[in-house]
PDB file of C-alpha atoms in Angstrom:
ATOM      1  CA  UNK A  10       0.000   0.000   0.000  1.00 63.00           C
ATOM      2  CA  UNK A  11       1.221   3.179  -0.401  1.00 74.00           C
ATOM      3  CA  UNK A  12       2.142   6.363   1.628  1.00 77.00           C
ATOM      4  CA  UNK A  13      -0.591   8.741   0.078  1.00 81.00           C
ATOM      5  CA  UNK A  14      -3.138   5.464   0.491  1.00 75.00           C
ATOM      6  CA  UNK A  15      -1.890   5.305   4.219  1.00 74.00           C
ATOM      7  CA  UNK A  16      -2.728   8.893   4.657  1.00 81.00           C
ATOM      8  CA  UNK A  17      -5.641   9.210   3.058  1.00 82.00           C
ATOM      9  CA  UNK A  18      -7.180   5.897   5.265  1.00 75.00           C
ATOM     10  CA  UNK A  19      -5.667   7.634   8.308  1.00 80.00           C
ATOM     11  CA  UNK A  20      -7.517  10.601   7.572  1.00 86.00           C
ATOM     12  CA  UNK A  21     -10.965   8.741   6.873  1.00 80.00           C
ATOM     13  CA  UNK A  22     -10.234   7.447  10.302  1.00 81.00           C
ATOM     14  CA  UNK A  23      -9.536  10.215  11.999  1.00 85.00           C
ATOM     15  CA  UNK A  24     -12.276  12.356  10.453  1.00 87.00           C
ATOM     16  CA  UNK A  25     -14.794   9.083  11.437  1.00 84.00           C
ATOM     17  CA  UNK A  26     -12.968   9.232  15.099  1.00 87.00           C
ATOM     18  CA  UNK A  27     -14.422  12.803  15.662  1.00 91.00           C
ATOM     19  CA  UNK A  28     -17.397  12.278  14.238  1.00 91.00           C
ATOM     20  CA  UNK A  29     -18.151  10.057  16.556  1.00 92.00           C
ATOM     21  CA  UNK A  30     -16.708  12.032  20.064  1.00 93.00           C
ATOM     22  CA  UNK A  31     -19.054  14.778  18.289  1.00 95.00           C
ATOM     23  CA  UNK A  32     -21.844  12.859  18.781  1.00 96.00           C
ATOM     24  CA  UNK A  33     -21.095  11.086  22.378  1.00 96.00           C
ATOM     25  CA  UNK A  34     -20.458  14.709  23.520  1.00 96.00           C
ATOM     26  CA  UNK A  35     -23.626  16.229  21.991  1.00 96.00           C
ATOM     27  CA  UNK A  36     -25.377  13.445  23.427  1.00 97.00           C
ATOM     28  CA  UNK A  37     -24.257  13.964  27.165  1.00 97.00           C
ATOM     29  CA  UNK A  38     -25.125  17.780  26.747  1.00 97.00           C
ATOM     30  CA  UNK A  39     -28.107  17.318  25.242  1.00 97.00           C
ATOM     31  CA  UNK A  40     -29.330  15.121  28.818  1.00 97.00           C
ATOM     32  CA  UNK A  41     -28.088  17.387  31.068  1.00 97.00           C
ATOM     33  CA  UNK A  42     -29.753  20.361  29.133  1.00 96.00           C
ATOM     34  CA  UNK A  43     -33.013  18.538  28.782  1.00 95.00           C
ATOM     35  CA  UNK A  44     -32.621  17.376  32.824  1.00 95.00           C
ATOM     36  CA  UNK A  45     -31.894  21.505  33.613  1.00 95.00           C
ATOM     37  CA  UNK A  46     -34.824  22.616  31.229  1.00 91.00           C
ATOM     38  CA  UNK A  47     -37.805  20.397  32.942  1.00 91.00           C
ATOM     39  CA  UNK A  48     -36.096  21.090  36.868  1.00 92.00           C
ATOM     40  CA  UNK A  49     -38.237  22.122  39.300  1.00 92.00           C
ATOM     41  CA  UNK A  50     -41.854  21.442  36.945  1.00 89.00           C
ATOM     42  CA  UNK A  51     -44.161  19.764  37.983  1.00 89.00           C
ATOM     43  CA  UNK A  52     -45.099  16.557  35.607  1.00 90.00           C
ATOM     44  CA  UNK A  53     -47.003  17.331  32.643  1.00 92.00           C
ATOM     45  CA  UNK A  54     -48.171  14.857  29.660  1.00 93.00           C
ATOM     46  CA  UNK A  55     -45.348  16.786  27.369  1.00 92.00           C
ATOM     47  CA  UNK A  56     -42.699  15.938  29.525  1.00 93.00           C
ATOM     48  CA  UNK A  57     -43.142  12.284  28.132  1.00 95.00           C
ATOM     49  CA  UNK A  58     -41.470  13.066  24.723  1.00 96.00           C
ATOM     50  CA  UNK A  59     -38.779  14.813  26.549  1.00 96.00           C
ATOM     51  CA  UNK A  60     -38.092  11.956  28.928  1.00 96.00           C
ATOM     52  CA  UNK A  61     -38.012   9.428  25.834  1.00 97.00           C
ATOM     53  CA  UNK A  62     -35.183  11.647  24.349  1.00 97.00           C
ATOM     54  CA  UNK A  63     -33.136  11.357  26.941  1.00 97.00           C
ATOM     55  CA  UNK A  64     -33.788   7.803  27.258  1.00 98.00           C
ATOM     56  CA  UNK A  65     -32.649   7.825  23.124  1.00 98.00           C
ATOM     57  CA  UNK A  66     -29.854  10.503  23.786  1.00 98.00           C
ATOM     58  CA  UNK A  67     -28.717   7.720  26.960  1.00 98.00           C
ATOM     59  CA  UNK A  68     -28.883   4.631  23.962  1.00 98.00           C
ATOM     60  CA  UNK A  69     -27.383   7.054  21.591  1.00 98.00           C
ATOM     61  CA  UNK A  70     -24.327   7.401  24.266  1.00 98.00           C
ATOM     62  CA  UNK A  71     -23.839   3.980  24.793  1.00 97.00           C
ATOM     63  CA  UNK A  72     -23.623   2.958  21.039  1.00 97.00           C
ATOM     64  CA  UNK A  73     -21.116   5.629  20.373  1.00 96.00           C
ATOM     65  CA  UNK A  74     -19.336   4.330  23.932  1.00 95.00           C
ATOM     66  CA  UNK A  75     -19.485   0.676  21.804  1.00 95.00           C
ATOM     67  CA  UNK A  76     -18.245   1.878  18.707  1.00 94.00           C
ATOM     68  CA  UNK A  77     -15.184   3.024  20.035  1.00 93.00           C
ATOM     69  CA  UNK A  78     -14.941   0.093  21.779  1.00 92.00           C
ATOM     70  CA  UNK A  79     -15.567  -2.116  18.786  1.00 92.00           C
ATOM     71  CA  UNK A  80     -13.191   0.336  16.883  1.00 90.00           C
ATOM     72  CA  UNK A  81     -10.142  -0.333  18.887  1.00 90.00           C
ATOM     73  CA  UNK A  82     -11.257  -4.189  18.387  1.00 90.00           C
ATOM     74  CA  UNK A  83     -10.720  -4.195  14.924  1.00 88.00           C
ATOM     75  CA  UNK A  84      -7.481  -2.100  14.664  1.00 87.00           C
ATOM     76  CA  UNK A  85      -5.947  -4.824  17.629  1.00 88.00           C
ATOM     77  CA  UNK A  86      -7.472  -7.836  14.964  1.00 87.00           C
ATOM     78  CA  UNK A  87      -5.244  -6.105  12.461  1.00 85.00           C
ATOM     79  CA  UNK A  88      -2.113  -5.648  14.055  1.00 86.00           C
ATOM     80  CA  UNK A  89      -2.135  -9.096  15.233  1.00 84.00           C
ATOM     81  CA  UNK A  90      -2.582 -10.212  11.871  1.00 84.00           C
ATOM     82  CA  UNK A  91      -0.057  -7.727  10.293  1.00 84.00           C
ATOM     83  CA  UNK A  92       2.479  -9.346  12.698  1.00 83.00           C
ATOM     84  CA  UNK A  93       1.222 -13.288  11.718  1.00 80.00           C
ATOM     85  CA  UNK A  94       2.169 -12.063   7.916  1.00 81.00           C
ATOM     86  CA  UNK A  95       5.305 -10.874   9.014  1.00 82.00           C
ATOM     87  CA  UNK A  96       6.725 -13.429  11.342  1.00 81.00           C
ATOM     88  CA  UNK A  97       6.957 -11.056  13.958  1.00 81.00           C
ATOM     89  CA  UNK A  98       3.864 -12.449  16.410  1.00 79.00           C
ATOM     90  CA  UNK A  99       4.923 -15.133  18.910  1.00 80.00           C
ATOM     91  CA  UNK A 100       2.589 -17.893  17.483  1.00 73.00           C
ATOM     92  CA  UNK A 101       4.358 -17.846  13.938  1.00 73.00           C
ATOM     93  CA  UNK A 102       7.904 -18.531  15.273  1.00 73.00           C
ATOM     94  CA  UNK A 103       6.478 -21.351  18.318  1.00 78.00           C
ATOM     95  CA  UNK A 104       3.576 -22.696  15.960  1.00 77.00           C
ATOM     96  CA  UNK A 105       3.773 -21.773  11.752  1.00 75.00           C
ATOM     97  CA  UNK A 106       1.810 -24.960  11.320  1.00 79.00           C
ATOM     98  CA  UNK A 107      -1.322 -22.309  13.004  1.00 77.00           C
ATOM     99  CA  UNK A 108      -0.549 -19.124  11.401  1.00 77.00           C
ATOM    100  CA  UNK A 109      -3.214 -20.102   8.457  1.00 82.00           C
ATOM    101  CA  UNK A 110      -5.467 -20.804  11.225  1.00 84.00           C
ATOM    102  CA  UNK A 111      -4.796 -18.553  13.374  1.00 82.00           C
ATOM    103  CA  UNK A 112      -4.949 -15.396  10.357  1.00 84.00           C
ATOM    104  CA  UNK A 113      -8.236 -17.011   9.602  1.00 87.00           C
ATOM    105  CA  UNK A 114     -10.261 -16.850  13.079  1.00 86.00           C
ATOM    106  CA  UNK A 115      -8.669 -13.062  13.143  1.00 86.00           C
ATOM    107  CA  UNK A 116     -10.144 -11.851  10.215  1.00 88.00           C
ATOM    108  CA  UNK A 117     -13.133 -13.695  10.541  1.00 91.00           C
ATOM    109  CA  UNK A 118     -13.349 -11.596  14.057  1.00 88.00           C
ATOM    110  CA  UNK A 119     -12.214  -8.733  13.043  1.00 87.00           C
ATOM    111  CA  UNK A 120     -15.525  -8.548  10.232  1.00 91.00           C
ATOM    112  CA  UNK A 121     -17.605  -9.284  13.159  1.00 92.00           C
ATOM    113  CA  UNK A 122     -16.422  -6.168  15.273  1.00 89.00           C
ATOM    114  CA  UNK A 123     -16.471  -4.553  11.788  1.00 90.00           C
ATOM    115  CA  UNK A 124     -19.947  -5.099  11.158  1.00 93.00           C
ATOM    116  CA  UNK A 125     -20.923  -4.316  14.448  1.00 93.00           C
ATOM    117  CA  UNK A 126     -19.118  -1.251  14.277  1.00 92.00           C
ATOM    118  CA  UNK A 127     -21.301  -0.191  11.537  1.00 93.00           C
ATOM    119  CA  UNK A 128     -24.459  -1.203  13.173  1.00 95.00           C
ATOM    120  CA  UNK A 129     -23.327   1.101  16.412  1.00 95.00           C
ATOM    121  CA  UNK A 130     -22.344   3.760  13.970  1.00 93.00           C
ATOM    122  CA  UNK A 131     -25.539   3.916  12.626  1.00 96.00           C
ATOM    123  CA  UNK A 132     -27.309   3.382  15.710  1.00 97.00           C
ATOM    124  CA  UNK A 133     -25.350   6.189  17.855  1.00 97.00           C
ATOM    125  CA  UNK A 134     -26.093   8.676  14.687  1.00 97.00           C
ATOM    126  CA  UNK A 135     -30.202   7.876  14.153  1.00 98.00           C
ATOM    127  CA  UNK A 136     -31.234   7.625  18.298  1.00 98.00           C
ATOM    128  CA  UNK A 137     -29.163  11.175  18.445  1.00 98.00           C
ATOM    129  CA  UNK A 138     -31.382  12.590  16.003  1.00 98.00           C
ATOM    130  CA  UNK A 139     -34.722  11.057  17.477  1.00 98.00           C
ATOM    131  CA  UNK A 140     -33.706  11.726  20.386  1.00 98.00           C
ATOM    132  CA  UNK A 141     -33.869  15.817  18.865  1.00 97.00           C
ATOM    133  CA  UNK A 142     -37.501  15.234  17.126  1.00 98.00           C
ATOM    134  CA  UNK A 143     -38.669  14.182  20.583  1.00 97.00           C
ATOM    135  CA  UNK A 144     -37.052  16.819  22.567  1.00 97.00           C
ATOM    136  CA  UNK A 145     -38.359  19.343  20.325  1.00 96.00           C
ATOM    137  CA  UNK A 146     -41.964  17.575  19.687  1.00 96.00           C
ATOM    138  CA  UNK A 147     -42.103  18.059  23.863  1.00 95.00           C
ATOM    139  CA  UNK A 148     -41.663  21.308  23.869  1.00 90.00           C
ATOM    140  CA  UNK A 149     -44.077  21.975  20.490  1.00 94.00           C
ATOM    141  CA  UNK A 150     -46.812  19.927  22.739  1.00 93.00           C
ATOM    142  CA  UNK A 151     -46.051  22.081  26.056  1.00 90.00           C
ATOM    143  CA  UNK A 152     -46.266  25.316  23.533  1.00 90.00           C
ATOM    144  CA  UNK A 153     -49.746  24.352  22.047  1.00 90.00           C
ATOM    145  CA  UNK A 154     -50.897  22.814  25.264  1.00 88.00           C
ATOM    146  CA  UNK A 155     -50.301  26.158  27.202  1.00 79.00           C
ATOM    147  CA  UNK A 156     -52.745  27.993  24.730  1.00 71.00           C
ATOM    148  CA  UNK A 157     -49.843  28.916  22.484  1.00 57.00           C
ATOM    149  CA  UNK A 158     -47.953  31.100  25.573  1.00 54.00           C
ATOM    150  CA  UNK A 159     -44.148  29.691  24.776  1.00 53.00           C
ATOM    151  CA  UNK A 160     -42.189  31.397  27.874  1.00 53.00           C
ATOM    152  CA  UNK A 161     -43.051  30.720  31.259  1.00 49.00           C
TER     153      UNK A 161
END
């Protein structure tokens, strides 16, 4: 592979990487404004869509928690099988008669942590943006419920 193929994968990475912190972090502040916006009120029928976005923004927060997770799987699969192709890992200079096995059952995990990096992707991404209709579908209800009067 070359250097400008390296770099350009590094940078998908990295650019995926903060994507995902983005997220995480928009999901915690997102809770802790909706907790500080419905303090001190007294329970009302439109607090229901704002307490199942936080519930989504919480699921949201624990996929993107997973996909980093799952992320750092996959890049450990790979540099344990970059050093079975290159003789460096301890199993090809104890066992070689496993290295063919041994490369297989790492790729073979290393698409499952793949895959269900992309399903956590996805995940994190979709509940953060329910999680916003429902916030904001609350707080629609509590305007129209109040007559129309948004401030209170």
């Amino acid at each position: 592979m070359s250097d400008e193929s390296l770099q350009i994968g590094t940078i998908a990475l990295q650019s995926q990487e903060r994507f995902v912190y983005f997220i995480t972090t928009g999901d915690a502040a997102a809770i802790a404004f909706a907790l500080v916006r419905t303090e001190g009120q007294l329970p009302a029928l439109w607090m229901i869509p704002v307490a199942l976005a936080v519930a989504i923004w919480a699921l949201s927060f624990l996929a993107g928690c997973h996909f980093i997770l799952t992320r750092q799987r996959v890049l450990l699969a790979n540099f344990e099988m970059l050093k079975l192709g290159e003789g460096t890992h301890p199993l090809a200079t104890t066992r070689p008669d496993l290295v063919g096995a041994a490369e297989a059952a790492l790729k073979q995990k290393r698409d499952e942590f793949a895959n269900e990096n992309k399903l956590n992707g996805r995940l994190q991404y979709w509940s953060f943006v329910a999680g916003m209709l429902c916030f904001a579908g609350g707080h629609v209800w509590r305007i129209f419920s109040a007559g129309g009067a948004c401030c209170h």
